[in-house]
mmCIF file with all atom_site columns, C-alpha atoms in Angstrom:
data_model
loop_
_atom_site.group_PDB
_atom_site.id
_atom_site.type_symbol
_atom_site.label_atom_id
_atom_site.label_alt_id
_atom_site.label_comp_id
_atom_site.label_asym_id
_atom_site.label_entity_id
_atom_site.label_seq_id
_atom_site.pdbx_PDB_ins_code
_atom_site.Cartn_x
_atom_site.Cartn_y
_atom_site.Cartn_z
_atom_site.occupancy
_atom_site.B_iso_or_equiv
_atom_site.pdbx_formal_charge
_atom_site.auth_seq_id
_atom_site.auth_comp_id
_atom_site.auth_asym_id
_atom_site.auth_atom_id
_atom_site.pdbx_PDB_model_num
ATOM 1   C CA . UNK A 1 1   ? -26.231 32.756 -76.601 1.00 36.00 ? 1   UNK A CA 1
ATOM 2   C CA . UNK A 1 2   ? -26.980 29.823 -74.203 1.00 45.00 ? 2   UNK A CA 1
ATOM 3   C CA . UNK A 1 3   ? -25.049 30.887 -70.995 1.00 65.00 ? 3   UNK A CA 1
ATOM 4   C CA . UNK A 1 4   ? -23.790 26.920 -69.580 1.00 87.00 ? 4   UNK A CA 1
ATOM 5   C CA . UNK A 1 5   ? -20.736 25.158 -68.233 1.00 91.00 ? 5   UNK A CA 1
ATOM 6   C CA . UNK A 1 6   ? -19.024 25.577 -71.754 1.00 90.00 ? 6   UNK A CA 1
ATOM 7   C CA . UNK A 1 7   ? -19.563 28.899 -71.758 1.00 91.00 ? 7   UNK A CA 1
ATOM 8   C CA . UNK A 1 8   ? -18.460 29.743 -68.781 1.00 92.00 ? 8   UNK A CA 1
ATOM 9   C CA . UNK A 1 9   ? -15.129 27.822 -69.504 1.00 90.00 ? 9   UNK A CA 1
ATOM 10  C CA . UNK A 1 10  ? -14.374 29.790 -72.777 1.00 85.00 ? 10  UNK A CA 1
ATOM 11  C CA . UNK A 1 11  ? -15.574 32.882 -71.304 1.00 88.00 ? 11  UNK A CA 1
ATOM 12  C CA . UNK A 1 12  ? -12.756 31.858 -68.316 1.00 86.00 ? 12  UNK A CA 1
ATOM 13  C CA . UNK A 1 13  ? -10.250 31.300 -71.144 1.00 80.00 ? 13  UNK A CA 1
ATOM 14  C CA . UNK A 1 14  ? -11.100 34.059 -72.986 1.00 77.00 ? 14  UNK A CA 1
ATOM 15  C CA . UNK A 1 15  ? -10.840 36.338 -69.880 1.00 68.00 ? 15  UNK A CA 1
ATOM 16  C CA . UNK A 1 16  ? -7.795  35.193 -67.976 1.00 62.00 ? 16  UNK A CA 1
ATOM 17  C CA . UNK A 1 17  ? -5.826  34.518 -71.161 1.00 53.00 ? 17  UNK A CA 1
ATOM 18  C CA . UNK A 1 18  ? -3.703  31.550 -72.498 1.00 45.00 ? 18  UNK A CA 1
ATOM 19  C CA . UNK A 1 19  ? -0.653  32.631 -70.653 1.00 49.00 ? 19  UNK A CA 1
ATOM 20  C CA . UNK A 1 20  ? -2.217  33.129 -67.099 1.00 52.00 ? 20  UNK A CA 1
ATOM 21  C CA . UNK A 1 21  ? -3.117  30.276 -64.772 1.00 53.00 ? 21  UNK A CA 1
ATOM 22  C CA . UNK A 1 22  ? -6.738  31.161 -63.531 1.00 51.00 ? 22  UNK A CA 1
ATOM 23  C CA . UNK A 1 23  ? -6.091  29.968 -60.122 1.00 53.00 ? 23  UNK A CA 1
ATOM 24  C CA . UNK A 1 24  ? -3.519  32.688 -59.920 1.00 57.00 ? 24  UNK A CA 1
ATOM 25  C CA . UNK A 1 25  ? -7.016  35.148 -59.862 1.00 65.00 ? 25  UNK A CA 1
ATOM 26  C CA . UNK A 1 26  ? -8.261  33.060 -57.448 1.00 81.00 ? 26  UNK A CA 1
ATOM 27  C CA . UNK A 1 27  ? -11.667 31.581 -57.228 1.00 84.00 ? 27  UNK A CA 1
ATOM 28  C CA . UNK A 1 28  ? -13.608 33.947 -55.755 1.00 88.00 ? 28  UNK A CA 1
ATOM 29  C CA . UNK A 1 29  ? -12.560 36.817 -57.746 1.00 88.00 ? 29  UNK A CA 1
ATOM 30  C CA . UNK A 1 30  ? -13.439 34.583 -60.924 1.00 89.00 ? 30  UNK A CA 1
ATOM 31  C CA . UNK A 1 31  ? -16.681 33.441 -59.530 1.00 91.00 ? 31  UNK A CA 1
ATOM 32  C CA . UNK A 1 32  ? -17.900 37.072 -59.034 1.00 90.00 ? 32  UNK A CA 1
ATOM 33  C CA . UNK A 1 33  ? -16.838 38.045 -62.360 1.00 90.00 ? 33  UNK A CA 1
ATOM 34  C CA . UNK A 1 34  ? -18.853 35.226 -63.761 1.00 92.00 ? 34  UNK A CA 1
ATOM 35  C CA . UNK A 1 35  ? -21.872 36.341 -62.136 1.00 92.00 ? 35  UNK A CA 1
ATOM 36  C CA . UNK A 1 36  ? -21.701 39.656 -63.393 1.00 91.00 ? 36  UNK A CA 1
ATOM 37  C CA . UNK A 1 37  ? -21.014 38.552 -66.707 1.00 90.00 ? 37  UNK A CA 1
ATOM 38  C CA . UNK A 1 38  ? -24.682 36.783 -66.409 1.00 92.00 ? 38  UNK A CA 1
ATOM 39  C CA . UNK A 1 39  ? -23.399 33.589 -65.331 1.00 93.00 ? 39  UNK A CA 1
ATOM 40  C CA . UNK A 1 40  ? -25.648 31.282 -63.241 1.00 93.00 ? 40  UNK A CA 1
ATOM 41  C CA . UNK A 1 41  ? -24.086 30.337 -59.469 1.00 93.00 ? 41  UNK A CA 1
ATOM 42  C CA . UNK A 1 42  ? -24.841 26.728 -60.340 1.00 93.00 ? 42  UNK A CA 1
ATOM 43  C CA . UNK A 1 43  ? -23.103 27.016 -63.645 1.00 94.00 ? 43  UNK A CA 1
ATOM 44  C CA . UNK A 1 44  ? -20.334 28.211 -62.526 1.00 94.00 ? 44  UNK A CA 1
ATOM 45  C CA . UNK A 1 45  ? -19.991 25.654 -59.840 1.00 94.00 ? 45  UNK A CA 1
ATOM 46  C CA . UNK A 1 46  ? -20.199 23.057 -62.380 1.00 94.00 ? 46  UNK A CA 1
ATOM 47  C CA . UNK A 1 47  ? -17.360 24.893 -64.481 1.00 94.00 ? 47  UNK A CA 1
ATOM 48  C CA . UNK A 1 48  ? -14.746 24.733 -61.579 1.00 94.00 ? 48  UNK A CA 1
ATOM 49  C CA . UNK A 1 49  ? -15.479 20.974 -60.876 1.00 95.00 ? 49  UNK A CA 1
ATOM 50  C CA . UNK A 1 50  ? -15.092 20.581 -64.618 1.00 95.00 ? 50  UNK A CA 1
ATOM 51  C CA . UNK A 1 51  ? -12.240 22.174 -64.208 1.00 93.00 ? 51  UNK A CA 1
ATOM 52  C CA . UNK A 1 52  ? -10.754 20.784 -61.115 1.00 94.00 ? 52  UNK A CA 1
ATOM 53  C CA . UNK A 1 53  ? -11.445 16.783 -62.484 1.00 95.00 ? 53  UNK A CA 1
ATOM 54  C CA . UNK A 1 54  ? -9.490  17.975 -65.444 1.00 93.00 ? 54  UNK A CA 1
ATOM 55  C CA . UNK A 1 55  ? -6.451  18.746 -62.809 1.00 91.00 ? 55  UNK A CA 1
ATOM 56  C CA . UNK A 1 56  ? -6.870  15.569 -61.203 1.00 92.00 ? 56  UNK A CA 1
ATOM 57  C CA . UNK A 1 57  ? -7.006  13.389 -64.166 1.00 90.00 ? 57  UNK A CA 1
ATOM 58  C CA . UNK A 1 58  ? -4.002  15.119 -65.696 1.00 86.00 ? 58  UNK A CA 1
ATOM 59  C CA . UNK A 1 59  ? -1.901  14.628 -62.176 1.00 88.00 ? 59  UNK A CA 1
ATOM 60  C CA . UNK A 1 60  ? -3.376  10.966 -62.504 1.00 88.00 ? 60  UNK A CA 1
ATOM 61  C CA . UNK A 1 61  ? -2.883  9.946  -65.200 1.00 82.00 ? 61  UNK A CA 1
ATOM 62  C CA . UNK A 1 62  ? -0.936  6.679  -66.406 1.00 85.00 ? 62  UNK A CA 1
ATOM 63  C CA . UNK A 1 63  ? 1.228   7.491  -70.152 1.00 84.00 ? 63  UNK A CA 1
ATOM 64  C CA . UNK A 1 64  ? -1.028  5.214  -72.673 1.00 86.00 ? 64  UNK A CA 1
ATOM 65  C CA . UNK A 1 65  ? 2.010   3.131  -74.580 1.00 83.00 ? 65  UNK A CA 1
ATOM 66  C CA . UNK A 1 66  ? 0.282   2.695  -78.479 1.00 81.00 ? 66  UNK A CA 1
ATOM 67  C CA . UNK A 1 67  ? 1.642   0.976  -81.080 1.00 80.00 ? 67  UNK A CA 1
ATOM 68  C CA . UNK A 1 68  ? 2.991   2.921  -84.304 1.00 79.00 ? 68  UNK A CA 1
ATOM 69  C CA . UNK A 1 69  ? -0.074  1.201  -86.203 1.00 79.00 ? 69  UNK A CA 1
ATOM 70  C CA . UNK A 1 70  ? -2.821  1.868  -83.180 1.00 82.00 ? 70  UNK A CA 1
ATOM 71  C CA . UNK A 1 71  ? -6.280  3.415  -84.322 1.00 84.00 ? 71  UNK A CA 1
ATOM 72  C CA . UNK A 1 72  ? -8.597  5.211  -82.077 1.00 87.00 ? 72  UNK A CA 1
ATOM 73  C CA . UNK A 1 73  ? -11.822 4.034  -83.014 1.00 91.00 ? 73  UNK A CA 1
ATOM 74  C CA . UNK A 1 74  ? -14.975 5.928  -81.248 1.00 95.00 ? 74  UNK A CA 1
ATOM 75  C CA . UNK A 1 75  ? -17.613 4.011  -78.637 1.00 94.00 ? 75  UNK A CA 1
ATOM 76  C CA . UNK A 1 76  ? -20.996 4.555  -79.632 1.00 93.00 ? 76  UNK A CA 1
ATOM 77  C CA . UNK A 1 77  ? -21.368 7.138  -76.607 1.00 91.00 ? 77  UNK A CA 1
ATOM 78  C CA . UNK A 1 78  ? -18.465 9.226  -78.238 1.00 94.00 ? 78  UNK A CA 1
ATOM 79  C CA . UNK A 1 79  ? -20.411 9.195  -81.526 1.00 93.00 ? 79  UNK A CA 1
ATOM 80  C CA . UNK A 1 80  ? -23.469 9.963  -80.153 1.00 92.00 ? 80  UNK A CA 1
ATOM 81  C CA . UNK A 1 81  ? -21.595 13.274 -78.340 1.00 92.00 ? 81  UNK A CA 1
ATOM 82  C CA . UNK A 1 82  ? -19.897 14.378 -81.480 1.00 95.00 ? 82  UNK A CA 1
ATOM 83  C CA . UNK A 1 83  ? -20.528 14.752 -85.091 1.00 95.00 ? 83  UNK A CA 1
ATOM 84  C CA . UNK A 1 84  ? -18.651 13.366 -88.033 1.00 96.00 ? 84  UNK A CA 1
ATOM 85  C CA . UNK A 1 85  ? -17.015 17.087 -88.169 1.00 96.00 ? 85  UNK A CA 1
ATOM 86  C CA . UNK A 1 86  ? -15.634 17.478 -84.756 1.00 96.00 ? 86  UNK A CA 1
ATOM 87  C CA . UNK A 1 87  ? -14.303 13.501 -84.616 1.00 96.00 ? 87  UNK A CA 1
ATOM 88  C CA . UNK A 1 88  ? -12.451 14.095 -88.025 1.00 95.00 ? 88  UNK A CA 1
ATOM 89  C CA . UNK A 1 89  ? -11.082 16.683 -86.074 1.00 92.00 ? 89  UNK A CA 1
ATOM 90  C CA . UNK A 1 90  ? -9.567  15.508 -82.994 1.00 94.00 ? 90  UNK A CA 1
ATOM 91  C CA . UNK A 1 91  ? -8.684  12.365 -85.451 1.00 93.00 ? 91  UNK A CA 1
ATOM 92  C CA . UNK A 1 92  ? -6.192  15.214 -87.526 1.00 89.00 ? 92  UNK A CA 1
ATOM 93  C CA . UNK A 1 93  ? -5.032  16.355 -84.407 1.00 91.00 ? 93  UNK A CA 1
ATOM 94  C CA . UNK A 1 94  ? -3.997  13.331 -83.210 1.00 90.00 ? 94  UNK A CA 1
ATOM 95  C CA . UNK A 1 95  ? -2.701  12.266 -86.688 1.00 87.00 ? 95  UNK A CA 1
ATOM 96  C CA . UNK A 1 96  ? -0.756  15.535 -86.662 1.00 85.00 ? 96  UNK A CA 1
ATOM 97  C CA . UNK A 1 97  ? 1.032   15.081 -82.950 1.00 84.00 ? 97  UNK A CA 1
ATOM 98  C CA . UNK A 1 98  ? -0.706  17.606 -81.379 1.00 86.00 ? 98  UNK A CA 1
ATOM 99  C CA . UNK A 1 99  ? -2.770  15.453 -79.254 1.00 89.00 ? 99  UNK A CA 1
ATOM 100 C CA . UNK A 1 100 ? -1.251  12.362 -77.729 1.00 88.00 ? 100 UNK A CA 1
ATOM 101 C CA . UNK A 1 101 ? -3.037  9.421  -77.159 1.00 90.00 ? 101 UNK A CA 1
ATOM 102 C CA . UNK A 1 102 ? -3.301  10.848 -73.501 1.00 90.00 ? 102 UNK A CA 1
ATOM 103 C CA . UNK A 1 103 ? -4.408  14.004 -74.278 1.00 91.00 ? 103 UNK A CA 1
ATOM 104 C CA . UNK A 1 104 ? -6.684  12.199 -76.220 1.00 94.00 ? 104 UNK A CA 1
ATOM 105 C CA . UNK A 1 105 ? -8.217  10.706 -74.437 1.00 94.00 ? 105 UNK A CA 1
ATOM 106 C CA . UNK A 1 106 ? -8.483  13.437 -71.578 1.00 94.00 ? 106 UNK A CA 1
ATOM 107 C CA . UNK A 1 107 ? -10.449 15.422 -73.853 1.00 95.00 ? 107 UNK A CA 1
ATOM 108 C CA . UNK A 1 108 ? -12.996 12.548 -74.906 1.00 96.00 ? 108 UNK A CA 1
ATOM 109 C CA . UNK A 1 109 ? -13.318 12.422 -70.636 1.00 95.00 ? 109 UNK A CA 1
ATOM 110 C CA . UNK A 1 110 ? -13.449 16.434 -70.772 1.00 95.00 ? 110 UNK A CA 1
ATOM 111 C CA . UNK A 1 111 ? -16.373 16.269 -73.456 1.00 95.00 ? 111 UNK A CA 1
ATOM 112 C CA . UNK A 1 112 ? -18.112 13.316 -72.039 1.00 94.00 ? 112 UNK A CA 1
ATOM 113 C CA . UNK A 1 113 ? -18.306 15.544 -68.878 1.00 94.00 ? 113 UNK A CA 1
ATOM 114 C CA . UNK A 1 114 ? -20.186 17.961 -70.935 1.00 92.00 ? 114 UNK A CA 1
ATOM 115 C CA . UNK A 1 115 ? -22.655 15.254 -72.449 1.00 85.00 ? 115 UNK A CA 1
ATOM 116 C CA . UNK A 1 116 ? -25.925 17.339 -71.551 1.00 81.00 ? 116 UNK A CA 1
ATOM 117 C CA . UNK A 1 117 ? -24.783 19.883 -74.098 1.00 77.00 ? 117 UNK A CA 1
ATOM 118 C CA . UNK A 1 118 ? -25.192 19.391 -77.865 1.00 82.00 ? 118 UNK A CA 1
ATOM 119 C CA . UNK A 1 119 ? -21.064 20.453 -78.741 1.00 89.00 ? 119 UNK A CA 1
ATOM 120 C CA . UNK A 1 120 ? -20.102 21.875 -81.873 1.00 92.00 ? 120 UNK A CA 1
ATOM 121 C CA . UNK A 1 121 ? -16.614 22.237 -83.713 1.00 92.00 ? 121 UNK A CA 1
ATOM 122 C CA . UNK A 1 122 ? -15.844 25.260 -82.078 1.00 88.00 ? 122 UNK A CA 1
ATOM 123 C CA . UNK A 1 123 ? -16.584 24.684 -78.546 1.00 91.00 ? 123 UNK A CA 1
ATOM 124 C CA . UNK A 1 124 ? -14.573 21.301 -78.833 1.00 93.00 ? 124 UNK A CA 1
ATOM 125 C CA . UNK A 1 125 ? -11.812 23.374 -80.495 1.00 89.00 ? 125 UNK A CA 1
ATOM 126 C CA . UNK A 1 126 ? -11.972 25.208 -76.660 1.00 89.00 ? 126 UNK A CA 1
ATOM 127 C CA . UNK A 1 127 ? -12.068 21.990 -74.995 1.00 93.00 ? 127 UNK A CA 1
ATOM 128 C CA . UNK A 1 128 ? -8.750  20.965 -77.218 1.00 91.00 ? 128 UNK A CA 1
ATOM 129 C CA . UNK A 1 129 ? -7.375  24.162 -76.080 1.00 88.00 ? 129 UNK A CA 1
ATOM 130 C CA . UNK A 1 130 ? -8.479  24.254 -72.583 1.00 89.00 ? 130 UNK A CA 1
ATOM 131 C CA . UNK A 1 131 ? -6.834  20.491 -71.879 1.00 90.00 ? 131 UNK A CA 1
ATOM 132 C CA . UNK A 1 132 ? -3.487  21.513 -73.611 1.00 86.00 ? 132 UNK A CA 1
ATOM 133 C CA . UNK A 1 133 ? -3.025  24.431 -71.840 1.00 82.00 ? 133 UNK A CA 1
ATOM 134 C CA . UNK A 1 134 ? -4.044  22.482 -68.482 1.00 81.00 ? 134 UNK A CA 1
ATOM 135 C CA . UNK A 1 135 ? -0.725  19.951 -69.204 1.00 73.00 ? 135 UNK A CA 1
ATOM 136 C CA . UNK A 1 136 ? 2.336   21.550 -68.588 1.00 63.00 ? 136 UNK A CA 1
ATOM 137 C CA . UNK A 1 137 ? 4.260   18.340 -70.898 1.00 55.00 ? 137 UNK A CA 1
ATOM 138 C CA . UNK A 1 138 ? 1.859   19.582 -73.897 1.00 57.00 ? 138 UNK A CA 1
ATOM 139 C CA . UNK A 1 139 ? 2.991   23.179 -74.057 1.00 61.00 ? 139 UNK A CA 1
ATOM 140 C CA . UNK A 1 140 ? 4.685   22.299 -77.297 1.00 58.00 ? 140 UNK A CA 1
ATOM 141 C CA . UNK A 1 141 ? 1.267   20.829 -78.848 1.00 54.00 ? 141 UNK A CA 1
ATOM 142 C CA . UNK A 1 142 ? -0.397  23.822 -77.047 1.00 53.00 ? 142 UNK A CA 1
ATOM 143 C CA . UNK A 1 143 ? 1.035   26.536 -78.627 1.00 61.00 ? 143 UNK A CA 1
ATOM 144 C CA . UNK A 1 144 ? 1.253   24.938 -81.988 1.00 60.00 ? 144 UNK A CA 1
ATOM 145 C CA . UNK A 1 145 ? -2.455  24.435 -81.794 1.00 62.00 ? 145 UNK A CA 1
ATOM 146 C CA . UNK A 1 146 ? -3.071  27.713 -80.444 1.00 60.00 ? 146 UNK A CA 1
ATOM 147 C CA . UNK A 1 147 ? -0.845  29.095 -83.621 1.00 59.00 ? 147 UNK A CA 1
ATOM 148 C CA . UNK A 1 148 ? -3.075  27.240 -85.968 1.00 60.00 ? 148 UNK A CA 1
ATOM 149 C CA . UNK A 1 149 ? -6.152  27.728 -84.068 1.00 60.00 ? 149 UNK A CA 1
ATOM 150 C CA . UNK A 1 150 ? -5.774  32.053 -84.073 1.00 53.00 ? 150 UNK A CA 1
ATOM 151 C CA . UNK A 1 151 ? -3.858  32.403 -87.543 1.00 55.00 ? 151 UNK A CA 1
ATOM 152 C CA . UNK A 1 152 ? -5.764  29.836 -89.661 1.00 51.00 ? 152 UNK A CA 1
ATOM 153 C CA . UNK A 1 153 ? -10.211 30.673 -91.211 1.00 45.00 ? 153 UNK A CA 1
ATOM 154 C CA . UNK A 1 154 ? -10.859 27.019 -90.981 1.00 45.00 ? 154 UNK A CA 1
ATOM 155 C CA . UNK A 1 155 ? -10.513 27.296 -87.263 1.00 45.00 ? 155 UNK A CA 1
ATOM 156 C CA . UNK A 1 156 ? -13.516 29.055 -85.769 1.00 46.00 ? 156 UNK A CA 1
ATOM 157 C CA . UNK A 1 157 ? -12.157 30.139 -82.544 1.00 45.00 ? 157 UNK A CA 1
ATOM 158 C CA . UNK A 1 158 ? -14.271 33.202 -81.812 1.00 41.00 ? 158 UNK A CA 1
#
């Protein structure tokens, strides 16, 4: 398994679970179980940046208004980043109301972020989950994807 940022994020997720907030375990404690899970030092420093601009933009973030007939349509860049697979995806999810346009769009930033790495449909299915969970106004949508997501074989949460 290729040990990077992604990794280290599920493995975070994975660890702490769903219902704990992993600055509760504080930093250090999380960084040194990272490293003896195998994690690089650089990796992991990269992981808690991911996941601090994830806090910021969340905090920061201005309520997108969209029209009852909007479409998202993907830039180049986001098609380049993800396959046909994981943009049908987020494109049900959205369709569904469990992402927002804002959540959204958070998780096109949160993937973007994570453009050196080729993603799959299971590691953006983390991302989703990661982002919800980070929004405490998506807690509905969170634990209706998280429902799906653990009960459900075409999700591949593993």
């Amino acid at each position: 398994m290729k040990k990077n940022v992604l990794d280290i994020l599920i493995h975070l997720t994975q660890d702490t679970s769903f219902e704990d907030d992993p600055s509760d375990h504080g930093q250090e404690s999380l960084e040194n179980m990272l490293t003896d899970a195998g994690f690089k030092q650089g990796d992991i420093s990269k992981a808690f940046r991911w996941l601090d601009d994830l806090d910021y933009q969340t905090s920061q973030q201005v309520p997108i208004v969209t029209a009852p007939a909007s479409v998202r349509c993907f830039a180049a860049a986001e098609k380049n980043l993800l396959d046909v697979n994981c943009r049908n995806y987020l494109l049900n999810l959205a369709n569904t109301g469990i992402l927002s346009a804002n959540s959204f769009e958070i998780v096109m930033d949160r993937v973007i972020a994570l453009a050196e790495y080729d993603i799959t449909l299971n590691q953006l299915e983390w991302v989703v989950l990661i982002v919800l969970s980070n929004q405490n106004h998506e807690q509905a949508a969170f634990e209706r994807l998280k429902s799906i997501a653990f009960t459900q074989e075409s999700i591949h949460l593993n």
